[in-house]
Amino acid sequence: MCGIVGYIGTKRQAYPILIKGLKRLEYRGYDSAGIALINGNDDLNVYKAKGKVADLESFCAEKNIEGSVGIAHTRWATHGEPSSTNAHPHYSESKNLAIIHNGIIENYAEIKKNLMDKGIKFVSDTDTEVLVQLIEYIQERKNLDLLTAVQVALHQVIGAYAIAILDKRHPDTVIAARKQSPLVVGIGDDEFFLGSDASPIIEYTDQVVYLEDGNIAVMKLGEELKVVNILNEELSPEIKTVDINLGQIEKGGYPHFMLKEIFEQPECLKNCMRGRINVEQDHVTLSALIDYRSWLLNAKRVIIVACGTSWHAGLIGKQLIETFCKIPVDVEYASEFRYRNPVVTKEDVVIALSQSGETADTLAAVELAKEKGAFIYGICNAIGSSIPRATNTGTYIHVGPEIGVASTKAFTGQVSVLTMFAIALADAKGTIKHGEYVKVVQELASIPEKITEVLKTNEQVADLARTFTYAHNFLYLGRGFSFPVALEGALKLKEISYIHAEGYPAAEMKHGPIALIDSDMPVVVIATHNAMYEKVRSNIQEIKARQGRVIALVSKGDEAIAKIADAVIELPDTMECLEPLVSTIPLQLLAYHIAVCKGKDVDQPRNLAKSVTVE
Ligand code: M6R
């Protein structure tokens, strides 16, 4: 999704900061990039290129890149095709102003028509250009300063935005504003930084302000950061210290962020459980469950809202909560939930699952459930993001920044938090026997070591990937807790290798997908030693009888399946409810290695964005 970087200062050149910042935001996915700089002689120059930030750099090679004030953007097309014309920044007609924008102006067509009727000419197809033209029109027509013109314009627009604007007549000021699209201001020593998240900023300062919806920030040289609202009421921004470091967002020697993030999982899950599982490993404490005990104890139903991988984690959460807490759980695609007028009551607890905390559909589902009086619990990764701020309470998964577009460590982090949530609530409700509670806590605490063991299969999985790279289709089968893992394995493969893949509950195979099976069809089956083992083994026989090629994930030492499958990957034993945390790892690796064999862009797959901040 689109990314924003900005800089204003006196001691440094803006261009290198902006370019580096754009590179840090590449993980969000984009199709073009651009930069606007106020040069020494108060010129406002805009440079844009379709493609990667590297293309923008080449384009700027011979240009004037002097100056210590600038804004920059990576665009992920919504209105208008990916092109250098539609890329941001956009000038106003006079070229006095330049704007960058994340989000969507929903009533842009109407505003554009009004402005065109007044003779204003447009060069792009974007909603963003409409906004900057509107600001200029208001500014000139009413002879207003830029801040007031921005406030009046934002009053007229409907939609979501994070914007930053330069005015070449006021080269000492950058104005930024947000509504439903994140924006962070970094505060340095007589300098300011701007980012759609903190990653372009943290190299320079750890002092940041996360703008709230409706905030307009005025970054003026020689003055403190000023934050006002649309009515020009002055607000007191809370300055926070960010604790992510650059090492956390760089590749650390791995060829891709995705591989680094897969291998980080043991450490990430330890961080996720630290301070929550006690040292004796017999108790889980989640502060949200203490602070909001009665709300949660009295919940008649839990509704989990999420998208993509987070939705798969939600399916596992359903089984955990129903098994241990005996509360019915619905798992909803946030995009469907928000539009189907769902029945939600004050006795419902809605859990919003999101790695980024910025997914537009999940955020909208939260707002809807809030309006209907439900209690909202967020399980997110990005600290200070929009969803945690919109919830009553929640638990961060604390797995560190996830850069690869294909989610890996966030999934296992979400499942770990859902496990802790389910058993802690079950303990409080008295729906779990103490012995079983302690057993789950102990076993959960041992999962990081078990993942380390599974990661040793990396080379074996890489070999398998070479064998199966030819495939055009894959089936993934699992039952019970393993069914969402099958869905997640299929999604990972689709996302980064562009191979069509489907996940199914194994027993559903006979109801249709079995027709697809022939000697070209690889079928990944999660067939560990649990209650469903014999039934899944029969499914494998059925696949082999039709010449399908079986890759089976089995419990260590399973000889029966090894005799019939084409390949087996052994997993350490664990409790059935925790199996997703180990069985998902080889599936992440399989997708990764197949994508590498096919020469695909693993970390930034085509058409995908890391953080889907538009619906
Ligand atoms: O940030 P979120 O967890 O809310 O994102 C939800 C989905 O967009 C995300 O999981 C997506 O499906 C990933 N690309 C999966 O790898």
XYZ file of C-alpha atoms and ligand atoms in Angstrom:
631
model
C 0.000 0.000 0.000
C 1.107 3.614 -0.487
C 3.941 4.966 1.643
C 4.799 8.469 2.836
C 8.132 10.018 3.813
C 8.859 13.633 4.599
C 11.720 15.741 5.903
C 12.225 19.360 6.887
C 15.389 20.648 8.550
C 18.430 22.837 8.050
C 21.424 20.580 8.634
C 20.769 17.733 6.219
C 19.849 17.239 2.602
C 16.325 15.919 2.211
C 16.837 13.756 -0.895
C 18.949 10.944 0.654
C 16.595 10.745 3.645
C 13.547 10.561 1.391
C 14.992 7.929 -0.949
C 16.179 5.767 1.935
C 12.802 6.175 3.602
C 10.990 5.097 0.431
C 13.191 2.001 0.299
C 12.251 1.156 3.854
C 8.607 1.388 2.834
C 9.011 -0.822 -0.249
C 7.714 -3.771 1.751
C 4.229 -2.253 1.664
C 3.945 -2.889 -2.070
C 3.725 -0.124 -4.722
C 3.868 0.519 -8.447
C 5.429 3.987 -8.760
C 7.322 6.495 -6.673
C 7.939 10.211 -6.536
C 9.567 13.011 -4.667
C 9.009 16.771 -4.265
C 11.827 19.026 -3.137
C 11.975 22.678 -2.321
C 15.306 23.707 -3.793
C 17.508 26.520 -2.530
C 15.984 29.144 -4.809
C 12.468 28.293 -3.584
C 11.700 26.196 -6.599
C 9.362 23.290 -6.011
C 10.441 20.357 -8.145
C 8.543 17.106 -8.515
C 10.215 13.970 -9.896
C 8.261 10.757 -10.481
C 8.782 7.354 -12.042
C 6.750 4.248 -12.664
C 8.276 1.117 -11.125
C 10.663 0.842 -8.241
C 12.384 3.427 -6.075
C 15.582 2.517 -7.959
C 13.864 3.742 -11.159
C 13.088 7.028 -9.445
C 16.734 7.322 -8.380
C 17.897 6.826 -11.982
C 15.367 9.408 -13.125
C 16.695 11.903 -10.579
C 20.334 11.275 -11.486
C 20.721 14.411 -13.587
C 18.193 16.546 -11.744
C 18.485 19.230 -9.104
C 18.151 17.333 -5.843
C 19.497 20.030 -3.557
C 17.369 21.135 -0.649
C 16.492 20.323 2.904
C 12.711 20.188 2.595
C 10.875 17.460 0.760
C 8.131 14.867 0.643
C 8.128 11.491 -1.082
C 5.682 8.729 -1.857
C 5.297 5.183 -3.076
C 1.954 4.706 -4.832
C -0.213 1.607 -5.065
C -2.756 2.453 -7.749
C -6.412 2.888 -6.830
C -7.657 5.703 -9.123
C -5.858 5.673 -12.443
C -3.355 3.185 -13.829
C 0.193 2.894 -12.498
C 2.132 5.562 -14.421
C 4.518 8.404 -13.759
C 1.669 10.881 -14.385
C -0.520 9.302 -11.743
C 2.377 8.850 -9.312
C 2.575 11.288 -6.385
C 3.482 14.054 -5.558
C 0.866 16.037 -7.459
C 1.226 19.723 -8.177
C -1.572 22.205 -7.937
C -2.293 24.014 -11.194
C 0.042 26.943 -10.381
C 2.727 24.485 -9.207
C 2.973 26.403 -5.945
C 1.770 23.368 -3.989
C 2.685 19.678 -4.063
C 0.869 16.921 -2.214
C 1.300 13.243 -1.395
C -1.630 11.170 -0.214
C -2.420 7.702 1.113
C -6.068 6.658 1.115
C -9.068 7.420 -1.055
C -11.097 10.607 -1.537
C -14.519 9.106 -2.138
C -16.263 12.257 -3.413
C -13.399 13.202 -5.721
C -15.478 12.991 -8.907
C -17.974 15.554 -7.686
C -15.248 17.937 -6.474
C -13.315 17.489 -9.704
C -16.361 18.372 -11.786
C -16.944 21.550 -9.751
C -13.321 22.576 -10.157
C -13.304 21.787 -13.877
C -16.444 23.882 -14.292
C -14.416 26.725 -12.816
C -11.727 26.194 -15.460
C -9.163 24.242 -13.460
C -7.221 21.752 -15.549
C -6.136 18.295 -14.367
C -3.238 16.232 -15.617
C -3.778 12.922 -13.811
C -6.650 10.513 -13.150
C -6.115 10.558 -9.408
C -8.304 11.591 -6.510
C -5.158 13.090 -4.956
C -4.736 15.761 -7.607
C -8.336 16.765 -6.923
C -7.451 17.423 -3.294
C -4.444 19.628 -4.024
C -6.388 21.589 -6.636
C -9.199 22.071 -4.143
C -6.755 23.331 -1.523
C -5.249 25.796 -3.976
C -8.632 26.938 -5.196
C -9.742 27.649 -1.600
C -6.413 29.270 -0.764
C -6.554 31.680 -3.692
C -10.254 32.328 -3.835
C -10.461 33.245 -0.169
C -6.908 34.508 0.221
C -6.191 32.062 3.050
C -2.950 30.731 4.452
C -2.144 27.124 3.608
C -3.177 25.673 6.972
C -6.611 27.277 6.839
C -7.086 26.261 3.210
C -6.210 22.663 4.146
C -8.708 22.731 7.007
C -11.479 24.076 4.781
C -10.687 21.545 2.034
C -10.599 18.594 4.422
C -13.981 19.678 5.665
C -15.332 19.089 2.158
C -13.777 15.730 1.384
C -15.237 12.356 2.258
C -12.841 9.469 2.586
C -9.596 8.382 4.131
C -6.305 10.192 3.934
C -2.833 10.709 5.197
C -1.411 13.722 3.368
C 1.641 15.936 3.328
C 1.807 19.260 1.497
C 4.538 21.702 0.515
C 4.032 25.315 -0.515
C 7.032 26.818 -2.329
C 6.143 30.286 -1.004
C 6.575 28.947 2.546
C 9.663 26.738 2.328
C 9.990 26.546 6.109
C 6.802 24.525 6.613
C 5.379 21.085 5.884
C 1.733 20.405 6.675
C 0.428 16.879 7.190
C -2.974 15.488 8.130
C -4.578 12.131 8.794
C -7.942 10.452 8.781
C -8.121 6.639 8.848
C -4.666 6.295 7.339
C -1.619 6.220 9.600
C 0.948 8.986 9.843
C 3.886 9.395 12.208
C 5.901 12.565 12.869
C 9.506 12.183 14.042
C 10.940 15.001 16.094
C 14.637 15.814 15.807
C 16.801 18.781 16.708
C 15.182 21.607 14.725
C 14.082 19.093 12.141
C 11.040 16.935 11.528
C 10.534 13.620 9.793
C 7.316 12.155 8.495
C 6.394 8.562 7.721
C 3.366 6.413 7.066
C 4.976 4.248 9.728
C 8.027 4.709 11.902
C 10.440 2.708 9.715
C 11.729 5.664 7.606
C 12.214 7.721 10.768
C 13.867 5.549 13.402
C 17.346 5.901 11.951
C 17.253 9.605 12.854
C 15.136 9.941 15.978
C 13.246 7.779 18.445
C 10.896 10.619 19.442
C 7.643 10.308 17.533
C 4.054 11.449 17.527
C 1.453 9.077 16.092
C -1.134 11.429 14.643
C -4.741 10.679 15.545
C -7.682 10.825 13.176
C -8.542 14.436 12.445
C -5.070 15.738 13.439
C -3.267 18.265 11.260
C 0.449 18.652 11.986
C 2.323 21.851 11.221
C 6.077 21.241 11.035
C 7.725 24.646 10.898
C 11.437 25.287 11.198
C 12.387 27.040 14.420
C 9.105 26.112 16.088
C 7.748 23.198 18.112
C 5.495 20.702 16.398
C 1.985 22.119 16.306
C -1.028 19.809 16.050
C -4.494 21.211 15.430
C -7.800 19.833 14.281
C -9.976 20.845 11.391
C -11.556 23.567 13.545
C -8.093 24.927 14.332
C -8.272 23.923 17.987
C -4.762 23.309 19.249
C -4.114 19.789 20.578
C -1.350 18.432 22.806
C 0.431 15.696 20.889
C 1.827 12.832 22.946
C 5.493 12.286 22.151
C 6.404 8.601 22.374
C 9.756 6.850 22.322
C 9.821 4.100 19.675
C 11.741 0.981 20.552
C 12.211 -0.710 17.164
C 15.759 -0.650 15.864
C 17.094 -0.769 12.344
C 18.504 -4.263 12.795
C 14.955 -5.437 13.312
C 13.890 -4.186 9.910
C 16.886 -5.218 7.872
C 17.521 -8.637 6.402
C 20.161 -9.746 8.876
C 22.082 -11.857 6.352
C 19.071 -13.675 4.894
C 18.386 -13.335 1.164
C 14.800 -12.315 1.806
C 12.822 -10.818 4.659
C 10.390 -13.720 4.437
C 13.098 -16.296 5.159
C 14.472 -14.155 7.977
C 11.003 -13.882 9.460
C 10.381 -17.632 9.186
C 13.641 -18.308 11.024
C 12.941 -15.649 13.630
C 9.828 -17.425 14.852
C 11.342 -19.211 17.878
C 12.675 -15.898 19.184
C 9.507 -14.027 18.276
C 7.295 -16.467 20.133
C 9.535 -16.245 23.191
C 9.056 -12.462 23.051
C 5.340 -12.964 22.605
C 5.111 -15.146 25.726
C 7.647 -13.219 27.818
C 6.034 -11.701 30.881
C 2.821 -13.558 30.108
C 3.847 -17.143 30.872
C 5.530 -17.217 34.276
C 8.980 -18.730 34.839
C 7.509 -21.845 36.449
C 5.530 -22.256 33.232
C 2.301 -23.017 35.025
C 0.389 -19.777 34.603
C -0.586 -17.261 31.919
C -1.326 -13.636 32.706
C -2.804 -11.312 30.116
C -3.312 -7.875 31.613
C -6.371 -7.267 29.417
C -8.062 -10.259 31.050
C -7.434 -8.809 34.474
C -8.495 -5.272 33.598
C -11.642 -6.323 31.749
C -12.384 -9.577 33.551
C -16.131 -9.176 33.942
C -16.709 -8.161 30.309
C -14.843 -11.201 29.114
C -16.263 -13.625 31.669
C -19.790 -12.592 30.741
C -19.331 -12.855 26.978
C -22.129 -14.900 25.438
C -20.381 -15.134 22.112
C -17.052 -14.229 20.529
C -16.870 -12.891 16.980
C -13.440 -12.865 15.355
C -13.009 -10.398 12.467
C -9.938 -10.486 10.245
C -8.644 -10.809 6.675
C -6.216 -13.150 4.922
C -3.704 -14.915 7.109
C -5.152 -13.271 10.203
C -8.510 -14.833 9.321
C -6.826 -18.246 9.222
C -5.393 -17.595 12.684
C -8.942 -16.674 13.701
C -10.193 -20.121 12.614
C -7.683 -21.675 14.974
C -8.757 -19.203 17.661
C -12.345 -20.407 17.246
C -11.354 -23.990 17.990
C -9.216 -22.945 20.950
C -11.881 -20.735 22.526
C -14.733 -23.176 21.912
C -12.670 -26.113 23.199
C -11.448 -24.458 26.372
C -13.946 -21.690 27.194
C -17.139 -23.326 25.879
C -18.218 -20.023 24.318
C -19.548 -20.086 20.739
C -17.238 -18.327 18.295
C -17.975 -16.980 14.814
C -15.089 -16.156 12.515
C -15.926 -13.522 9.930
C -14.151 -12.019 6.974
C -14.036 -8.385 8.084
C -14.938 -7.263 4.558
C -18.192 -9.256 4.643
C -19.044 -8.531 8.261
C -18.905 -4.765 7.800
C -21.488 -4.731 5.027
C -24.019 -7.380 5.973
C -25.653 -5.699 8.951
C -24.642 -8.511 11.331
C -26.432 -9.223 14.589
C -24.052 -7.984 17.273
C -25.072 -7.388 20.874
C -23.597 -5.841 23.990
C -22.884 -9.345 25.265
C -20.571 -10.108 22.350
C -16.821 -9.806 22.467
C -15.369 -8.977 19.064
C -11.738 -9.927 18.550
C -10.010 -8.006 15.756
C -6.947 -9.827 14.457
C -4.492 -7.862 12.342
C -0.744 -7.875 11.912
C -0.561 -4.308 10.599
C -3.387 -2.937 12.708
C -4.269 -0.856 9.667
C -6.366 -3.167 7.479
C -9.253 -0.975 6.339
C -11.907 -3.711 6.406
C -10.919 -4.931 9.865
C -10.882 -1.391 11.204
C -14.337 -0.754 9.721
C -15.619 -4.023 11.258
C -14.323 -2.837 14.635
C -16.080 0.518 14.284
C -19.325 -1.219 13.331
C -19.168 -3.647 16.260
C -18.387 -0.737 18.586
C -21.448 1.151 17.386
C -23.515 -1.924 18.199
C -22.157 -1.956 21.731
C -19.852 -4.999 21.588
C -16.669 -5.140 23.632
C -13.675 -4.960 21.273
C -10.421 -6.833 21.854
C -7.510 -6.275 19.467
C -4.754 -8.758 18.704
C -2.261 -6.844 16.574
C 1.445 -6.525 15.911
C 2.112 -2.909 14.896
C 2.291 -0.898 18.085
C 0.198 2.259 18.126
C -1.554 1.375 14.858
C -5.181 2.260 14.186
C -6.928 -0.972 15.249
C -5.385 -1.194 18.740
C -6.293 2.436 19.214
C -9.901 1.752 18.250
C -10.392 -1.206 20.604
C -11.369 -1.384 24.290
C -8.332 -3.458 25.092
C -6.144 -6.127 23.574
C -2.862 -7.953 23.436
C 0.057 -7.165 21.152
C 1.718 -10.190 19.613
C 5.182 -8.579 19.937
C 6.863 -10.417 17.051
C 8.628 -7.302 15.716
C 8.133 -5.604 12.346
C 7.022 -8.014 9.627
C 8.366 -6.791 6.301
C 7.776 -9.708 3.886
C 4.367 -9.256 2.275
C 3.572 -12.913 2.974
C 2.755 -13.070 6.652
C 4.635 -15.741 8.632
C 5.713 -14.812 12.142
C 2.576 -12.739 12.668
C 0.493 -15.891 12.095
C 2.306 -17.913 14.755
C 2.281 -14.866 17.051
C -1.476 -14.512 16.628
C -2.059 -18.212 17.286
C 0.147 -18.023 20.401
C -1.792 -15.054 21.772
C -5.110 -16.732 20.963
C -3.918 -19.817 22.840
C -2.945 -17.759 25.871
C -6.241 -15.872 25.676
C -8.302 -19.082 25.449
C -6.663 -20.879 28.358
C -6.457 -17.791 30.586
C -10.146 -17.086 30.029
C -11.033 -20.765 30.464
C -9.109 -20.780 33.750
C -11.003 -17.702 34.926
C -14.331 -19.248 33.884
C -13.496 -22.626 35.371
C -14.091 -24.419 32.077
C -10.655 -26.075 31.986
C -9.295 -28.565 34.528
C -6.246 -27.214 36.309
C -4.073 -30.116 35.176
C -4.920 -29.565 31.546
C -4.422 -25.810 31.890
C -0.896 -26.323 33.248
C -0.151 -28.875 30.527
C -1.124 -26.416 27.767
C 0.934 -23.626 29.374
C 3.999 -25.884 29.621
C 3.594 -27.186 26.126
C 3.087 -23.695 24.694
C 6.274 -22.562 26.430
C 8.148 -25.398 24.705
C 6.918 -24.467 21.216
C 9.876 -22.153 20.352
C 12.283 -25.129 20.770
C 10.005 -27.316 18.675
C 9.930 -24.711 15.913
C 13.737 -24.596 16.028
C 13.681 -28.352 15.445
C 11.265 -28.010 12.513
C 13.452 -25.312 10.952
C 16.151 -27.979 10.571
C 14.017 -29.430 7.762
C 14.784 -26.330 5.676
C 17.215 -28.112 3.328
C 14.892 -31.078 2.923
C 12.021 -28.725 2.093
C 14.232 -26.809 -0.361
C 14.948 -30.135 -2.161
C 11.258 -30.929 -2.274
C 10.563 -27.492 -3.674
C 12.952 -28.179 -6.565
C 11.001 -31.381 -7.319
C 7.598 -29.716 -7.240
C 8.323 -26.349 -8.882
C 6.803 -27.706 -12.122
C 3.291 -27.867 -10.613
C 0.487 -25.555 -11.715
C -1.881 -26.600 -8.926
C -1.528 -27.777 -5.345
C -4.020 -29.173 -2.854
C -3.537 -28.793 0.904
C -5.524 -31.036 3.257
C -5.901 -31.069 7.019
C -8.553 -31.715 9.659
C -9.537 -30.085 12.930
C -6.801 -27.699 14.055
C -4.888 -28.546 10.874
C -7.586 -27.392 8.458
C -6.772 -23.662 8.889
C -3.095 -24.626 8.495
C -3.971 -26.180 5.127
C -5.694 -22.936 4.118
C -2.704 -20.917 5.259
C -0.221 -23.191 3.426
C -2.225 -22.767 0.216
C -2.422 -18.981 0.636
C 1.341 -18.735 1.157
C 2.020 -20.671 -2.031
C -0.475 -18.635 -4.085
C 0.830 -15.315 -2.849
C 4.487 -15.698 -3.648
C 4.822 -18.410 -6.308
C 1.583 -17.625 -8.225
C 0.741 -21.335 -8.275
C -2.940 -22.033 -7.856
C -3.514 -23.788 -4.524
C -6.566 -24.775 -2.493
C -6.884 -25.746 1.137
C -9.593 -28.215 2.148
C -10.698 -30.170 5.194
C -9.342 -33.607 4.248
C -12.728 -35.315 4.418
C -14.203 -32.829 1.938
C -11.881 -34.185 -0.730
C -14.423 -36.829 -1.738
C -17.054 -34.156 -2.253
C -15.354 -32.637 -5.274
C -11.612 -31.939 -5.245
C -10.772 -35.631 -5.708
C -11.749 -35.137 -9.348
C -8.637 -32.969 -9.767
C -6.218 -35.641 -8.660
C -3.897 -37.150 -11.252
C -0.169 -37.796 -11.471
C 0.538 -34.055 -11.875
C -1.231 -33.001 -8.704
C 0.860 -32.530 -5.561
C -1.227 -32.866 -2.397
C 0.185 -31.645 0.896
C -1.460 -33.536 3.748
C -1.100 -32.699 7.429
C -1.234 -36.211 8.879
C 0.168 -36.013 12.384
C -0.618 -38.548 15.098
C -3.842 -37.117 16.503
C -7.481 -38.124 16.823
C -8.020 -37.936 13.056
C -4.869 -39.809 12.074
C -6.491 -42.979 10.711
C -9.030 -41.060 8.692
C -6.386 -38.805 7.151
C -4.254 -41.880 6.378
C -7.199 -43.262 4.407
C -7.393 -39.970 2.484
C -3.737 -40.418 1.556
C -4.499 -43.947 0.252
C -7.281 -42.487 -1.878
C -4.944 -39.889 -3.351
C -2.266 -42.493 -4.096
C -4.858 -44.759 -5.716
C -5.342 -41.927 -8.238
C -1.592 -41.393 -8.772
C -1.575 -38.084 -6.862
C 1.762 -37.062 -5.363
C 1.635 -36.810 -1.590
C 3.835 -34.647 0.618
C 2.830 -35.602 4.149
C 3.584 -33.780 7.383
C 3.808 -36.574 9.934
C 4.714 -37.128 13.563
C 8.314 -38.157 14.136
C 8.860 -41.875 13.502
C 5.653 -42.463 11.520
C 6.544 -45.372 9.246
C 3.075 -46.191 7.984
C 2.628 -42.982 6.038
C 6.289 -42.888 5.002
C 5.610 -46.133 3.078
C 2.808 -44.658 0.969
C 3.622 -40.941 0.621
C 6.053 -39.546 -1.961
C 7.736 -37.449 0.694
C 7.347 -36.986 4.420
C 8.407 -34.145 6.679
C 8.638 -35.162 10.308
C 7.335 -32.901 13.039
C 7.977 -33.072 16.785
C 5.021 -34.205 18.877
C 2.916 -31.654 20.641
C -0.657 -31.302 21.882
C -3.190 -31.328 19.088
C -4.346 -27.779 19.868
C -0.779 -26.496 19.431
C 0.052 -28.417 16.259
C -0.627 -25.418 13.975
C 2.369 -23.681 15.544
C 4.728 -26.376 14.297
C 2.992 -27.705 11.179
C 2.712 -24.281 9.558
C 6.521 -23.866 9.479
C 7.344 -26.395 6.691
C 4.471 -24.974 4.649
C 5.945 -21.487 4.917
C 9.317 -22.905 3.857
C 7.806 -24.877 0.976
C 6.089 -21.786 -0.443
C 9.270 -19.767 0.025
C 11.563 -22.237 -1.759
C 9.145 -22.857 -4.628
C 8.886 -19.093 -5.189
C 12.688 -18.786 -5.133
C 13.016 -21.693 -7.618
C 10.553 -19.920 -9.888
C 12.541 -16.686 -9.602
C 9.664 -14.728 -8.083
C 9.893 -11.550 -6.028
C 9.353 -13.225 -2.652
C 9.153 -10.152 -0.446
C 7.089 -8.015 -2.789
C 4.863 -10.328 -4.798
C 2.976 -8.818 -7.698
C -0.320 -7.037 -7.002
C -0.030 -7.462 -3.230
C 0.413 -4.871 -0.538
C 1.639 -5.496 2.980
C -0.880 -3.291 4.583
C -4.271 -3.101 2.848
C -5.455 0.319 3.962
C -8.151 0.640 1.289
C -11.117 -1.687 0.899
O -2.321 -6.718 8.623
P -3.409 -7.745 8.596
O -3.111 -8.942 9.408
O -4.758 -7.167 8.963
O -3.506 -8.173 7.079
C -4.499 -9.047 6.632
C -4.160 -9.594 5.266
O -4.083 -8.566 4.333
C -2.839 -10.371 5.279
O -2.844 -11.403 6.209
C -2.554 -10.951 3.885
O -3.452 -11.961 3.586
C -1.107 -11.432 3.837
N -0.516 -11.070 2.600
C -0.984 -12.899 4.021
O 0.295 -13.378 3.817
